[in-house]
PDB file of C-alpha atoms in Angstrom:
ATOM      1  CA  MET A  26       4.975 -11.059 -86.672  1.00  0.00           C
ATOM      2  CA  PRO A  27       6.271 -12.634 -90.169  1.00  0.00           C
ATOM      3  CA  ARG A  28       6.436 -16.409 -90.236  1.00  0.00           C
ATOM      4  CA  HIS A  29       9.853 -16.936 -90.784  1.00  0.00           C
ATOM      5  CA  GLN A  30      11.160 -15.835 -87.290  1.00  0.00           C
ATOM      6  CA  PRO A  31      10.837 -18.572 -85.328  1.00  0.00           C
ATOM      7  CA  SER A  32      12.636 -17.453 -82.423  1.00  0.00           C
ATOM      8  CA  ALA A  33      10.486 -14.954 -81.530  1.00  0.00           C
ATOM      9  CA  TYR A  34       7.764 -17.011 -82.139  1.00  0.00           C
ATOM     10  CA  LEU A  35       8.776 -19.842 -80.155  1.00  0.00           C
ATOM     11  CA  SER A  36       9.569 -17.136 -77.312  1.00  0.00           C
ATOM     12  CA  HIS A  37       5.860 -16.324 -76.934  1.00  0.00           C
ATOM     13  CA  THR A  38       4.600 -19.580 -77.953  1.00  0.00           C
ATOM     14  CA  ALA A  39       6.402 -20.989 -74.607  1.00  0.00           C
ATOM     15  CA  ARG A  40       5.581 -18.756 -71.913  1.00  0.00           C
ATOM     16  CA  ARG A  41       1.997 -19.001 -73.574  1.00  0.00           C
ATOM     17  CA  GLU A  42       1.829 -22.694 -74.147  1.00  0.00           C
ATOM     18  CA  GLY A  43       4.431 -23.811 -72.341  1.00  0.00           C
ATOM     19  CA  TRP A  44       2.797 -25.993 -70.049  1.00  0.00           C
ATOM     20  CA  LEU A  45       2.134 -28.567 -72.822  1.00  0.00           C
ATOM     21  CA  ALA A  46       5.646 -29.616 -73.651  1.00  0.00           C
ATOM     22  CA  LEU A  47       4.008 -32.680 -71.063  1.00  0.00           C
ATOM     23  CA  PRO A  48       0.960 -32.160 -70.480  1.00  0.00           C
ATOM     24  CA  PRO A  49      -0.041 -32.678 -66.730  1.00  0.00           C
ATOM     25  CA  CYS A  50      -2.051 -35.660 -67.079  1.00  0.00           C
ATOM     26  CA  ARG A  51       1.119 -37.614 -68.809  1.00  0.00           C
ATOM     27  CA  TRP A  52       3.253 -36.569 -66.408  1.00  0.00           C
ATOM     28  CA  VAL A  53       1.346 -38.586 -63.254  1.00  0.00           C
ATOM     29  CA  ALA A  54       0.445 -41.511 -65.490  1.00  0.00           C
ATOM     30  CA  LEU A  55       4.058 -41.631 -65.665  1.00  0.00           C
ATOM     31  CA  LEU A  56       4.713 -41.481 -61.571  1.00  0.00           C
ATOM     32  CA  ILE A  57       2.175 -44.009 -60.740  1.00  0.00           C
ATOM     33  CA  PHE A  58       3.780 -46.078 -63.506  1.00  0.00           C
ATOM     34  CA  THR A  59       6.907 -45.396 -61.742  1.00  0.00           C
ATOM     35  CA  LEU A  60       6.137 -45.735 -58.108  1.00  0.00           C
ATOM     36  CA  ALA A  61       3.216 -48.557 -57.097  1.00  0.00           C
ATOM     37  CA  ALA A  62       4.073 -50.352 -60.867  1.00  0.00           C
ATOM     38  CA  ARG A  63       4.207 -53.850 -58.766  1.00  0.00           C
ATOM     39  CA  HIS A  64       0.823 -53.473 -57.117  1.00  0.00           C
ATOM     40  CA  LEU A  65      -1.166 -52.398 -60.053  1.00  0.00           C
ATOM     41  CA  ALA A  66      -4.611 -54.428 -61.212  1.00  0.00           C
ATOM     42  CA  ASN A  67      -5.402 -54.736 -64.652  1.00  0.00           C
ATOM     43  CA  PRO A  68      -7.999 -52.270 -64.555  1.00  0.00           C
ATOM     44  CA  PHE A  69      -6.040 -50.047 -63.455  1.00  0.00           C
ATOM     45  CA  ILE A  70      -3.385 -50.031 -65.335  1.00  0.00           C
ATOM     46  CA  ALA A  71      -5.107 -49.773 -68.538  1.00  0.00           C
ATOM     47  CA  THR A  72      -6.588 -46.268 -66.947  1.00  0.00           C
ATOM     48  CA  VAL A  73      -3.656 -44.821 -65.931  1.00  0.00           C
ATOM     49  CA  TYR A  74      -2.917 -45.817 -69.936  1.00  0.00           C
ATOM     50  CA  VAL A  75      -5.737 -43.836 -71.472  1.00  0.00           C
ATOM     51  CA  LEU A  76      -4.726 -41.091 -68.663  1.00  0.00           C
ATOM     52  CA  TYR A  77      -1.357 -40.810 -70.247  1.00  0.00           C
ATOM     53  CA  MET A  78      -2.376 -41.333 -74.043  1.00  0.00           C
ATOM     54  CA  ALA A  79      -4.630 -38.476 -73.637  1.00  0.00           C
ATOM     55  CA  GLY A  80      -1.503 -36.520 -72.384  1.00  0.00           C
ATOM     56  CA  MET A  81       0.562 -37.511 -75.371  1.00  0.00           C
ATOM     57  CA  GLY A  82      -2.546 -36.862 -77.989  1.00  0.00           C
ATOM     58  CA  THR A  83      -2.637 -32.854 -76.508  1.00  0.00           C
ATOM     59  CA  CYS A  84       0.870 -32.815 -76.144  1.00  0.00           C
ATOM     60  CA  MET A  85       1.732 -33.488 -79.616  1.00  0.00           C
ATOM     61  CA  GLY A  86      -1.070 -32.437 -81.510  1.00  0.00           C
ATOM     62  CA  SER A  87      -0.298 -28.203 -79.846  1.00  0.00           C
ATOM     63  CA  VAL A  88       3.439 -29.183 -80.587  1.00  0.00           C
ATOM     64  CA  MET A  89       3.123 -30.281 -84.256  1.00  0.00           C
ATOM     65  CA  THR A  90       0.948 -27.045 -84.798  1.00  0.00           C
ATOM     66  CA  SER A  91       3.506 -24.243 -83.304  1.00  0.00           C
ATOM     67  CA  THR A  92       6.097 -25.577 -84.649  1.00  0.00           C
ATOM     68  CA  LEU A  93       4.645 -25.922 -88.821  1.00  0.00           C
ATOM     69  CA  ARG A  94       3.242 -22.458 -88.283  1.00  0.00           C
ATOM     70  CA  THR A  95       7.165 -21.296 -87.547  1.00  0.00           C
ATOM     71  CA  LEU A  96       7.521 -22.754 -91.355  1.00  0.00           C
ATOM     72  CA  ALA A  97       6.720 -20.611 -94.899  1.00  0.00           C
ATOM     73  CA  ASP A  98       3.547 -21.811 -96.608  1.00  0.00           C
ATOM     74  CA  ASN A  99       6.302 -23.996 -99.311  1.00  0.00           C
ATOM     75  CA  GLN A 100       7.900 -25.749 -96.227  1.00  0.00           C
ATOM     76  CA  GLN A 101       5.304 -26.799 -94.462  1.00  0.00           C
ATOM     77  CA  THR A 102       4.757 -30.210 -95.659  1.00  0.00           C
ATOM     78  CA  GLU A 103       7.884 -30.783 -95.571  1.00  0.00           C
ATOM     79  CA  GLY A 104       8.107 -30.388 -91.524  1.00  0.00           C
ATOM     80  CA  ASN A 105       5.425 -32.026 -91.865  1.00  0.00           C
ATOM     81  CA  ALA A 106       7.455 -35.169 -93.046  1.00  0.00           C
ATOM     82  CA  ILE A 107       9.977 -34.522 -90.657  1.00  0.00           C
ATOM     83  CA  LEU A 108       7.676 -34.030 -87.671  1.00  0.00           C
ATOM     84  CA  ASN A 109       6.425 -37.717 -88.637  1.00  0.00           C
ATOM     85  CA  THR A 110       9.639 -39.157 -88.652  1.00  0.00           C
ATOM     86  CA  LEU A 111      10.723 -38.252 -85.984  1.00  0.00           C
ATOM     87  CA  GLN A 112       7.778 -38.423 -83.395  1.00  0.00           C
ATOM     88  CA  GLN A 113       7.951 -42.566 -85.262  1.00  0.00           C
ATOM     89  CA  PHE A 114      12.204 -42.917 -84.332  1.00  0.00           C
ATOM     90  CA  ALA A 115      11.111 -41.731 -81.074  1.00  0.00           C
ATOM     91  CA  GLY A 116       9.046 -44.015 -80.229  1.00  0.00           C
ATOM     92  CA  ALA A 117      10.758 -46.934 -81.923  1.00  0.00           C
ATOM     93  CA  VAL A 118      13.714 -45.517 -79.446  1.00  0.00           C
ATOM     94  CA  GLY A 119      11.308 -45.332 -77.020  1.00  0.00           C
ATOM     95  CA  THR A 120       9.961 -49.173 -77.330  1.00  0.00           C
ATOM     96  CA  SER A 121      13.148 -50.384 -77.419  1.00  0.00           C
ATOM     97  CA  LEU A 122      14.739 -49.025 -74.822  1.00  0.00           C
ATOM     98  CA  SER A 123      11.975 -50.153 -72.635  1.00  0.00           C
ATOM     99  CA  ALA A 124      12.565 -53.782 -73.779  1.00  0.00           C
ATOM    100  CA  VAL A 125      15.816 -53.556 -73.038  1.00  0.00           C
ATOM    101  CA  VAL A 126      15.473 -52.833 -69.716  1.00  0.00           C
ATOM    102  CA  VAL A 127      12.641 -55.248 -69.115  1.00  0.00           C
ATOM    103  CA  ALA A 128      14.990 -58.243 -70.907  1.00  0.00           C
ATOM    104  CA  GLN A 129      17.816 -57.080 -68.821  1.00  0.00           C
ATOM    105  CA  SER A 130      15.308 -57.662 -65.363  1.00  0.00           C
ATOM    106  CA  GLN A 131      14.097 -60.643 -66.465  1.00  0.00           C
ATOM    107  CA  THR A 132      17.709 -62.162 -67.187  1.00  0.00           C
ATOM    108  CA  TYR A 133      19.657 -60.526 -64.312  1.00  0.00           C
ATOM    109  CA  LEU A 134      17.205 -60.733 -61.572  1.00  0.00           C
ATOM    110  CA  ALA A 135      16.684 -63.721 -59.077  1.00  0.00           C
ATOM    111  CA  GLY A 136      12.448 -64.126 -58.636  1.00  0.00           C
ATOM    112  CA  SER A 137       9.684 -66.059 -60.542  1.00  0.00           C
ATOM    113  CA  GLN A 138       8.895 -64.086 -64.032  1.00  0.00           C
ATOM    114  CA  ALA A 139       6.146 -62.326 -63.478  1.00  0.00           C
ATOM    115  CA  TYR A 140       8.689 -60.843 -60.320  1.00  0.00           C
ATOM    116  CA  THR A 141      10.995 -60.018 -62.660  1.00  0.00           C
ATOM    117  CA  THR A 142       9.018 -58.978 -64.779  1.00  0.00           C
ATOM    118  CA  ALA A 143       7.327 -56.273 -63.014  1.00  0.00           C
ATOM    119  CA  VAL A 144      10.222 -55.115 -61.898  1.00  0.00           C
ATOM    120  CA  GLY A 145      11.568 -54.459 -65.327  1.00  0.00           C
ATOM    121  CA  THR A 146       8.605 -52.462 -66.304  1.00  0.00           C
ATOM    122  CA  GLN A 147       9.156 -50.301 -63.472  1.00  0.00           C
ATOM    123  CA  ASN A 148      12.923 -49.543 -63.990  1.00  0.00           C
ATOM    124  CA  ALA A 149      11.836 -48.714 -67.642  1.00  0.00           C
ATOM    125  CA  SER A 150       9.377 -46.375 -66.247  1.00  0.00           C
ATOM    126  CA  ILE A 151      11.940 -44.664 -63.899  1.00  0.00           C
ATOM    127  CA  MET A 152      13.583 -44.323 -67.303  1.00  0.00           C
ATOM    128  CA  LEU A 153      11.322 -43.010 -69.064  1.00  0.00           C
ATOM    129  CA  THR A 154       9.987 -40.321 -66.204  1.00  0.00           C
ATOM    130  CA  VAL A 155      13.849 -39.643 -66.046  1.00  0.00           C
ATOM    131  CA  PHE A 156      13.667 -38.878 -70.186  1.00  0.00           C
ATOM    132  CA  ALA A 157      10.981 -37.104 -70.046  1.00  0.00           C
ATOM    133  CA  THR A 158      11.883 -35.084 -67.640  1.00  0.00           C
ATOM    134  CA  VAL A 159      15.286 -34.472 -68.885  1.00  0.00           C
ATOM    135  CA  ILE A 160      12.902 -33.144 -71.692  1.00  0.00           C
ATOM    136  CA  TRP A 161      10.740 -30.480 -70.113  1.00  0.00           C
ATOM    137  CA  PHE A 162      13.701 -28.687 -68.965  1.00  0.00           C
ATOM    138  CA  SER A 163      15.066 -28.857 -71.736  1.00  0.00           C
ATOM    139  CA  TYR A 164      12.316 -27.122 -74.175  1.00  0.00           C
ATOM    140  CA  PHE A 165      11.834 -24.239 -71.490  1.00  0.00           C
ATOM    141  CA  LYS A 166      16.456 -23.991 -71.454  1.00  0.00           C
ATOM    142  CA  VAL A 167      16.236 -23.956 -75.323  1.00  0.00           C
ATOM    143  CA  VAL A 168      12.715 -22.292 -75.620  1.00  0.00           C
ATOM    144  CA  LYS A 169      13.369 -18.613 -72.930  1.00  0.00           C
TER     145      LYS A 169
END
């Protein structure tokens, strides 16, 4: 199949490698943070975070490789730059939105600083889980 036909290639790739859009270990980590954020000890939080980042690592490498394979050779440098820029931008937006959610909880909830931070962190995890679910379903809707 020629490299300049991305829709046919992506369609084939989605069926074969579609689960890479949100690896199971990343999904499990998000659910753990969402459901039990206020009841986790520090070592367990670190373990869940390592699980989450392992999922991120397996996801991003596969997505970037699949995307760059759809481009012609003379476009791959620009494609790589665009993907890296989008990854940095998405990370900054996600971090900012999570910080806003935690700060709002600290400001408007009654209780100790530790309690309001824990509630805010759990709310931010819920937000990120919803975003990840929407992205996951959008991926399979767009790439048929």
